[in-house]
C-alpha positions in Angstrom: 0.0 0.0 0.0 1.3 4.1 -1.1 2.1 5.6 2.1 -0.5 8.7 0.9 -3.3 8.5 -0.9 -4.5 12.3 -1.6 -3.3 13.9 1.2 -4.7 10.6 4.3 -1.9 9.1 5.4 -2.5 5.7 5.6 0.4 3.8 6.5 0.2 3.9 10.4 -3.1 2.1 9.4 -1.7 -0.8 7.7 -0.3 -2.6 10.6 -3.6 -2.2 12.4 -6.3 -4.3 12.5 -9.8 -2.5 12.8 -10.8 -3.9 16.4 -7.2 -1.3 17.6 -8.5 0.7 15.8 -12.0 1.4 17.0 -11.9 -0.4 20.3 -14.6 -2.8 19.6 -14.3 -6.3 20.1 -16.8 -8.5 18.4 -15.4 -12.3 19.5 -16.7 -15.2 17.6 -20.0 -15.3 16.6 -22.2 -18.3 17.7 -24.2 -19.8 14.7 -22.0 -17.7 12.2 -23.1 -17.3 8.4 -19.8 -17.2 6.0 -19.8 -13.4 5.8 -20.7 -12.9 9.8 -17.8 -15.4 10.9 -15.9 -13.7 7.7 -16.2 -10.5 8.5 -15.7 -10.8 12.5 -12.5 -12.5 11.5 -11.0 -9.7 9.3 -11.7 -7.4 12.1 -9.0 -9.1 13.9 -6.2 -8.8 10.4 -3.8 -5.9 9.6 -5.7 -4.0 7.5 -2.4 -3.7 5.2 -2.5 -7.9 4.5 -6.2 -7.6 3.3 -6.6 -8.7 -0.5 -9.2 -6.8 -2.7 -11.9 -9.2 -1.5 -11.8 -8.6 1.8 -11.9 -5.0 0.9 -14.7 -5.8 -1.5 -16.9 -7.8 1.2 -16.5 -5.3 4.3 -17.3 -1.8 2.3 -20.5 -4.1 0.9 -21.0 -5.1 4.8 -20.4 -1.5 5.7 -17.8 -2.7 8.4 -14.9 -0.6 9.0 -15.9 1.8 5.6 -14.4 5.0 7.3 -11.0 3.6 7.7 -11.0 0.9 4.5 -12.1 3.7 2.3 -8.5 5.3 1.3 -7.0 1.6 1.2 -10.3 0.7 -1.5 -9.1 3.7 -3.4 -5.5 3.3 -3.0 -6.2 -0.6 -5.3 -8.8 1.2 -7.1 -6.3 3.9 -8.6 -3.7 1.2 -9.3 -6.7 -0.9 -11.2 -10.1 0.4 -11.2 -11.0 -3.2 -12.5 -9.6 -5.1 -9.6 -11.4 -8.1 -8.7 -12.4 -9.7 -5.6 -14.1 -13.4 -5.6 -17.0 -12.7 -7.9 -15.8 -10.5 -11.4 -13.8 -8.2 -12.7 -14.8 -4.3 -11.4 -16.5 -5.6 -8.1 -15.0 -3.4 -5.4 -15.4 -0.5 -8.0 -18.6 -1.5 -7.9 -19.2 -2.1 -3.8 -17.0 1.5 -2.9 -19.1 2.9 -6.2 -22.5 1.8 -3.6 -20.7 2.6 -0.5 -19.5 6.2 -1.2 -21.7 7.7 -4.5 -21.2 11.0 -4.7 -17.1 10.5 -3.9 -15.9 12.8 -7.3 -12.4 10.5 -7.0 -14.7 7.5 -7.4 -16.9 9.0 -9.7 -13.7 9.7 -12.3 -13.5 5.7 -12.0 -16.7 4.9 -13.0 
């Protein structure tokens, strides 16, 4: 990940995992779907390992979108096509959901 992504800095992030970050800990959830026990479990990774999916699934879970948001368009800049499990353009297209009237979005789409 670029150490600055217009003007947020974003690397102290990158070794954090979003439970530091906000405090909250969630724990393993009981009876789980795949995207509850998915997401509850990225909480818990350095933001800086996750892969475009894991991007992709917690902006369309809206989990963690405040600080995910300059790491979705730090990918996004490098490929605006970049593809998480399902096709081609699908984080464009959750961040595009997600934050719709973002102009640096909007220049991607």
């Amino acid at each position: 990940m670029p150490e600055e992504h217009e003007g947020r800095v974003i690397a102290p992030l990158a070794n954090k995992t979003l439970e530091e970050i906000d405090g909250q800990r969630w724990g393993t959830p009981c009876c789980a779907s795949y995207i509850e026990a998915t997401c509850a479990s990225l909480r818990k990774k350095p933001i800086g390992q996750f892969t475009t999916e894991n991007l992709r699934m917690m902006i369309s879970q809206d989990i963690g979108t405040d600080v995910l948001k300059p790491f979705a368009l730090a990918v996004l800049q490098d490929d605006p096509m970049a593809e998480g499990d399902y096709y081609p353009g699908d984080l464009l297209e959750a961040a595009a959901k997600r934050w719709p009237d973002d102009p640096e979005l909007q220049t991607l789409t």
